[in-house]
């Protein structure tokens, strides 16, 4: 019986090809899956080979074997698996005895196959949901997002938890758009930089609130921003803010402060005049008691191409994890961490100059940052390169890092390509962040405005001060 089965395969070319594929792939696939289950394969290309090439090849081979047995039997009739043949076997007791072996064999094979396919589906699903697959597989395209993500507070949250979330609908949607994106990568037609805001993003309330509950936020938060000036001493100054984080309100507190916007009883619907959602001519506040306030900078007839959207977390936290810093902040952070020694004269100023030049690639940037700085210090402060070459080298490394963590010329991501809506820019650019709405210009018919009063959002306890008094009062060595 078993031999009839193998004969059947041998007589059909289609089955034969299938059987060869299955036999060739099986040991590698089985070994690799077992290895992945026990030791976990970290290399994303290795995993792609297993789950996107070997896995489908194995399944394809099996399909060929059975197609061949049933439909492409070759010239000689094997009479295997035809209805007549099966009827014979089931009615004739002597033949039925033989049949049992076949059934046993088939059940055994099917068992092995189901086991392998189960493993394939299980591990393959996990692989497709892994950060490696999302962040590294299309390396050049995702490198900026993946780099910024790894340096962010969410570096342990999987991409899929924000980008897909739970439930089958968004899983299917993501696989469809994923297939489109793979094609775009294969043909090189993806946009550089990837355009934001991501208009098809799942509403943030479904994803962020799996972990965060603004109803349970409370109180104010002390925020200290360290800065270094561009004088010879790189003078260290600090701003100290008391952020009114507030709460979205629950049984014990009513909604107040910054997270008042996401309270269940407050619905804010705004119209954006541009695709980037930076120009907001109309904001409507609907409250649970039925009152509605309409704040406008322009009348309806003046608003063209309005995109209507209900405000959620992402309208402020548009960069919760892909946080690209502006150049000043990036360099300040490195000085603060000690990666750029602040004793080097004018290092802040020179760093700002070199990182803001245009380079074609990150490699070119690294090389030129090093040569430019070495040359400048050799000419102006020769003693540094002479007495303390390691210190200068350390600074150069820090500056190169500040650049390569935030600027990706290959994807056309320059400084400030992806602006962050949290807050407002240092130069009070009115079109950015909170001030898109909070600019004293959005007015109701009765003359109420969305406030730009500094104390609405925070108390400014110190602004760019050396050794601010408030921090001395608090003590604790800030
Ligand atoms: C904490 C939630 C969160 C996690 C985790 C996360 N993302 Fe995002 N991502 C976002 C949000 C929010 C946006 C939308 C930004 C916008 O619309 O301006 C975004 C945007 C993007 C974009 C569009 C370009 C850009 O920079 O805005 C890409 C690409 C992307 N994410 C890839 C990834 C990859 C790859 C991972 C995992 C390595 C990941 N994301 C993890 C929240 C997240
Ligand atoms: C899977 C859970 C998870 C999801 C989903 C998630 N976060 Fe977080 N988030 C965290 C954790 C954990 C932290 C604290 C990280 C830390 O302090 O090390 C955090 C921190 C934050 C912080 C504070 C960051 C800081 O600088 O201290 C903000 C703001 C934030 N998340 C916003 C968001 C937004 C917006 C989304 C949705 C796009 C989101 N999170 C989705 C788990 C999550
Ligand atoms: C109106 C803008 C705005 C909206 C809408 C908003 N946030 Fe925030 N959120 C802020 C600001 C501003 C901060 C303080 C940032 C800082 O620390 O500098 C903050 C802080 C946070 C923090 C850190 C809290 C802490 O105590 O450190 C988390 C977590 C967070 N937000 C999550 C969310 C989630 C989830 C949503 C959506 C349900 C949301 N936020 C909606 C503006 C907003
Ligand atoms: C609608 C809310 C809002 C208003 C109005 C507002 N701010 Fe802010 N401000 C913020 C937020 C949010 C941040 C960001 C905090 C952070 O970076 O985490 C910020 C940051 C700052 C910083 C620190 C910036 C830095 O990086 O050095 C200063 C200083 C500041 N604001 C001053 C002011 C002053 C002065 C006014 C009044 C003219 C004002 N703000 C009005 C919300 C507001
Ligand atoms: C899409 C428009 C919009 C954006 C963007 C926006 N806000 Fe608001 N905000 C409003 C409206 C509308 C009100 C209510 C004004 C009123 O009723 O007087 C408000 C009120 C507030 C209040 C007062 C809440 C209370 O207790 O009554 C705070 C604080 C605040 N916003 C902070 C921020 C901060 C910080 C940001 C940026 C991170 C921000 N807002 C971004 C529309 C916006």
XYZ file of C-alpha atoms in Angstrom, residues 54-442:
389
model
C 11.124 27.772 3.123
C 7.699 27.667 4.806
C 5.681 28.508 1.703
C 7.945 26.180 -0.377
C 7.154 23.298 1.971
C 3.422 23.922 1.800
C 3.618 24.414 -1.972
C 5.449 21.071 -2.313
C 2.757 19.234 -0.355
C 0.044 20.803 -2.491
C 1.875 19.646 -5.646
C 2.156 16.072 -4.340
C -1.574 15.816 -3.817
C -2.521 17.670 -6.985
C -0.340 15.200 -8.883
C -1.916 12.150 -7.238
C -5.414 13.274 -8.072
C -5.157 15.108 -11.349
C -1.870 14.598 -13.170
C -1.278 10.911 -12.951
C 0.952 10.546 -15.996
C 0.381 7.994 -18.760
C 0.011 4.876 -16.703
C -3.105 4.623 -14.582
C -2.020 4.271 -10.985
C -5.563 3.945 -9.780
C -4.682 5.498 -6.556
C -7.235 7.701 -4.889
C -9.846 7.313 -7.590
C -13.378 6.652 -6.408
C -13.489 3.147 -7.957
C -10.256 2.185 -6.369
C -11.311 3.418 -2.959
C -14.691 1.679 -3.246
C -12.889 -1.609 -4.033
C -10.770 -1.291 -1.003
C -13.559 -0.501 1.349
C -15.829 -3.348 0.162
C -13.331 -6.173 -0.312
C -12.264 -7.423 3.192
C -8.861 -8.714 2.081
C -8.000 -5.440 0.445
C -9.391 -3.491 3.341
C -6.701 -5.043 5.499
C -4.070 -3.462 3.301
C -6.012 -0.252 3.303
C -5.523 0.065 7.039
C -1.819 0.492 6.502
C -2.451 3.302 4.066
C -4.847 4.995 6.453
C -2.314 4.665 9.227
C 0.412 6.049 7.008
C -1.776 8.919 5.838
C -2.818 9.802 9.365
C 0.804 9.739 10.460
C 1.930 11.973 7.593
C -0.970 14.349 8.128
C -0.117 14.534 11.811
C 3.493 15.466 11.034
C 2.343 18.017 8.468
C -0.185 19.625 10.779
C 2.483 19.834 13.450
C 4.899 21.554 11.068
C 2.260 23.868 9.661
C 1.090 24.729 13.149
C 4.635 25.633 14.112
C 5.035 27.553 10.865
C 1.847 29.529 11.410
C 2.618 30.196 15.058
C 6.219 31.269 14.600
C 5.510 32.940 11.245
C 2.761 35.067 12.809
C 5.080 36.117 15.608
C 7.810 36.887 13.152
C 5.545 39.113 11.053
C 4.560 40.955 14.236
C 8.130 41.337 15.447
C 10.056 44.583 15.641
C 12.770 42.945 13.580
C 10.390 42.395 10.700
C 8.788 45.858 10.972
C 11.920 47.810 11.736
C 14.812 46.047 10.061
C 13.561 44.066 7.102
C 13.365 47.069 4.776
C 16.435 48.521 6.342
C 16.967 51.818 4.500
C 13.305 52.725 4.542
C 12.653 52.021 8.215
C 16.090 52.882 9.575
C 15.100 56.412 10.731
C 11.937 55.266 12.511
C 13.679 52.266 14.028
C 16.642 54.340 15.244
C 14.436 57.014 16.805
C 12.235 54.324 18.325
C 15.176 52.582 19.951
C 16.171 55.831 21.659
C 12.655 56.515 22.938
C 10.701 55.711 26.097
C 8.670 53.205 24.049
C 11.611 51.140 22.868
C 10.143 48.106 24.624
C 6.678 48.537 23.140
C 6.286 46.542 19.925
C 5.596 48.444 16.706
C 2.354 46.517 16.281
C 0.955 47.685 19.612
C 0.687 51.261 18.318
C 0.363 50.565 14.607
C -2.121 47.701 14.643
C -3.448 47.111 18.149
C -5.828 44.304 19.041
C -8.710 42.895 16.993
C -8.931 41.205 13.602
C -10.093 44.163 11.473
C -6.960 46.230 11.964
C -4.797 43.131 11.606
C -6.250 42.467 8.151
C -6.052 46.162 7.199
C -2.411 46.234 8.217
C -1.555 43.163 6.148
C -3.212 44.670 3.080
C -1.366 47.960 3.430
C 1.765 45.974 4.342
C 1.606 44.128 1.031
C 1.267 47.463 -0.772
C 4.269 48.801 1.131
C 6.395 45.749 0.285
C 5.618 46.358 -3.379
C 6.576 50.023 -2.991
C 9.893 48.971 -1.457
C 10.509 46.368 -4.163
C 9.914 48.923 -6.903
C 11.547 51.799 -5.026
C 8.385 53.924 -5.279
C 8.041 54.697 -1.578
C 8.069 58.387 -0.658
C 11.222 59.896 0.811
C 10.648 61.018 3.493
C 7.607 58.974 4.439
C 4.791 61.478 4.622
C 3.200 62.397 7.918
C 0.809 62.666 9.588
C -0.098 59.077 8.860
C -3.712 59.574 7.829
C -4.673 55.898 8.047
C -3.342 55.460 11.581
C -5.642 53.590 13.945
C -7.349 56.084 16.289
C -4.945 56.563 19.181
C -7.624 56.009 21.786
C -7.728 52.321 20.743
C -3.990 51.821 21.040
C -2.427 54.231 23.570
C -5.189 53.594 26.065
C -4.329 49.895 26.188
C -1.519 51.094 28.468
C -2.228 54.709 29.469
C -5.265 56.089 31.255
C -5.369 59.891 31.257
C -8.384 59.693 33.591
C -5.946 58.472 36.199
C -3.297 61.123 35.604
C -3.095 63.702 38.311
C -1.137 66.708 39.398
C 1.640 68.735 37.880
C 5.024 67.638 36.693
C 8.309 69.436 37.084
C 10.141 69.645 33.770
C 13.724 70.846 33.635
C 15.230 71.724 30.262
C 18.995 72.041 30.156
C 20.612 74.180 27.503
C 24.114 75.273 26.612
C 24.785 78.678 25.099
C 27.061 79.286 22.136
C 29.673 81.316 24.038
C 33.250 80.231 24.677
C 32.328 78.597 28.027
C 29.251 76.804 26.651
C 27.381 78.316 29.583
C 24.873 75.924 31.114
C 21.362 77.414 31.559
C 18.118 75.818 32.659
C 14.412 76.364 32.141
C 12.104 75.031 34.806
C 8.438 74.466 34.086
C 5.633 73.099 36.165
C 3.552 71.287 33.543
C -0.145 71.111 34.286
C -0.506 67.486 33.188
C -3.975 67.423 34.744
C -6.378 64.583 34.184
C -9.132 63.469 31.862
C -11.270 63.163 34.973
C -12.864 60.190 36.658
C -14.980 59.614 39.748
C -12.557 61.386 42.040
C -11.364 64.327 39.920
C -12.982 66.435 37.254
C -11.191 66.944 33.951
C -8.593 69.695 34.107
C -5.221 70.782 32.781
C -3.609 69.435 29.637
C -5.444 66.096 29.522
C -8.780 67.881 29.784
C -8.909 67.557 25.950
C -9.305 63.783 26.105
C -11.952 63.670 28.825
C -14.967 61.574 27.789
C -17.284 64.592 28.128
C -15.178 66.876 25.881
C -15.185 66.256 22.197
C -12.955 68.527 20.106
C -13.455 68.450 16.365
C -11.256 70.588 14.205
C -10.863 71.473 10.570
C -7.381 71.466 9.082
C -6.744 73.425 5.929
C -3.583 71.529 4.987
C -2.591 67.906 4.785
C -0.039 68.338 7.606
C -2.779 69.598 9.945
C -0.730 72.649 10.901
C -3.213 75.280 9.730
C -6.363 74.977 11.821
C -9.022 77.541 10.935
C -11.848 76.069 13.020
C -12.161 74.237 16.339
C -15.477 72.997 17.697
C -15.842 71.986 21.327
C -18.853 69.785 22.091
C -19.555 69.047 25.722
C -21.656 66.357 27.344
C -24.240 68.891 28.552
C -25.007 69.695 24.926
C -23.217 73.043 24.734
C -21.132 73.716 21.692
C -18.485 76.367 21.169
C -17.157 77.179 17.718
C -13.758 78.891 17.622
C -12.777 80.305 14.241
C -9.985 82.257 12.622
C -11.798 82.341 9.303
C -15.351 81.972 8.151
C -16.547 78.862 6.377
C -16.404 80.418 2.933
C -12.699 81.139 3.397
C -11.818 77.567 4.354
C -10.772 75.470 1.402
C -10.029 71.739 1.490
C -10.922 71.185 5.104
C -9.949 67.872 6.643
C -12.259 67.260 9.605
C -10.843 65.331 12.521
C -11.647 64.503 16.103
C -8.738 65.428 18.340
C -6.980 62.575 20.157
C -3.598 61.820 21.744
C -1.749 62.027 18.424
C -2.674 65.663 17.837
C -0.255 66.502 20.651
C 1.813 63.301 20.982
C 2.508 62.896 17.271
C 6.053 61.818 18.145
C 5.647 59.484 21.115
C 8.395 57.193 19.888
C 9.822 58.397 16.576
C 11.282 61.405 18.310
C 13.636 63.358 16.072
C 15.180 66.179 18.057
C 15.906 69.670 16.765
C 19.678 70.260 16.472
C 19.965 72.398 19.619
C 18.206 69.829 21.784
C 20.213 66.940 20.286
C 23.560 68.604 21.045
C 22.454 69.829 24.484
C 21.456 66.293 25.442
C 24.850 64.927 24.435
C 26.652 67.617 26.435
C 24.404 66.927 29.420
C 25.179 63.206 29.230
C 28.883 63.996 29.129
C 29.295 62.533 25.656
C 30.481 65.916 24.437
C 32.883 67.376 27.046
C 31.625 70.858 27.918
C 35.147 72.052 28.823
C 36.071 72.364 25.156
C 35.716 76.055 24.236
C 32.929 76.882 21.770
C 32.012 73.236 21.395
C 28.262 73.968 21.378
C 28.641 76.622 18.702
C 30.937 74.537 16.507
C 28.776 71.436 16.937
C 25.706 73.379 15.808
C 27.576 74.581 12.729
C 28.870 71.218 11.586
C 25.690 69.239 12.162
C 23.576 71.708 10.227
C 25.586 71.530 7.009
C 24.162 69.484 4.188
C 25.583 66.022 3.601
C 24.622 63.398 1.048
C 24.946 60.404 3.352
C 25.485 59.677 7.030
C 28.959 58.351 6.224
C 29.918 61.570 4.517
C 28.555 63.525 7.480
C 30.624 61.522 9.957
C 33.815 61.992 7.966
C 33.347 65.710 7.404
C 32.266 66.427 10.958
C 35.528 64.859 12.109
C 37.778 66.622 9.605
C 36.117 70.034 9.980
C 36.272 70.023 13.770
C 39.822 68.687 13.913
C 40.962 71.379 11.482
C 39.150 74.202 13.319
C 40.500 73.278 16.745
C 43.988 72.728 15.317
C 43.934 76.256 14.011
C 42.201 78.043 16.902
C 42.960 75.949 19.975
C 46.000 73.860 19.008
C 46.638 72.938 22.660
C 43.483 70.797 22.759
C 44.537 68.476 19.965
C 48.061 68.395 21.421
C 47.403 67.861 25.133
C 44.053 66.185 25.029
C 43.368 64.451 21.743
C 41.030 61.908 23.398
C 38.791 64.665 24.658
C 38.379 66.161 21.211
C 37.849 62.711 19.747
C 35.156 62.052 22.343
C 33.394 65.279 21.412
C 33.550 64.394 17.724
C 31.999 60.994 18.400
C 29.226 62.609 20.441
C 28.488 65.121 17.707
C 28.471 62.409 15.045
C 25.962 60.489 17.135
C 23.729 63.532 17.579
C 23.679 63.815 13.804
C 23.152 60.185 12.899
C 20.382 59.656 15.445
C 18.301 62.435 13.909
C 19.241 63.110 10.301
C 18.896 60.514 7.537
C 19.878 62.033 4.181
C 19.204 58.705 2.414
C 15.518 59.089 3.335
C 15.607 62.891 2.926
C 15.026 63.406 6.625
C 16.722 66.655 7.617
C 16.622 68.444 10.966
C 13.008 69.372 11.693
C 11.509 67.342 8.821
C 9.295 65.669 11.416
C 8.260 68.352 13.866
C 6.903 67.501 17.273
C 3.560 69.020 18.261
C 4.181 68.748 21.974
C 4.786 72.334 23.124
C 5.912 75.150 20.857
C 9.172 76.037 19.164
C 11.711 78.215 20.861
C 11.087 81.083 18.492
C 7.317 80.904 19.062
C 6.503 79.939 15.517
C 2.736 80.318 15.687
C 1.945 77.480 13.354
C 3.455 74.777 15.504
C 2.328 72.506 18.300
C -0.206 73.687 20.862
C -0.138 77.152 19.353
C -1.904 75.900 16.234
C -5.036 76.389 18.356
C -3.792 78.271 21.425
C -2.828 81.487 19.677
C -5.437 83.988 20.911
C -6.777 84.186 17.367
C -9.441 81.483 17.388
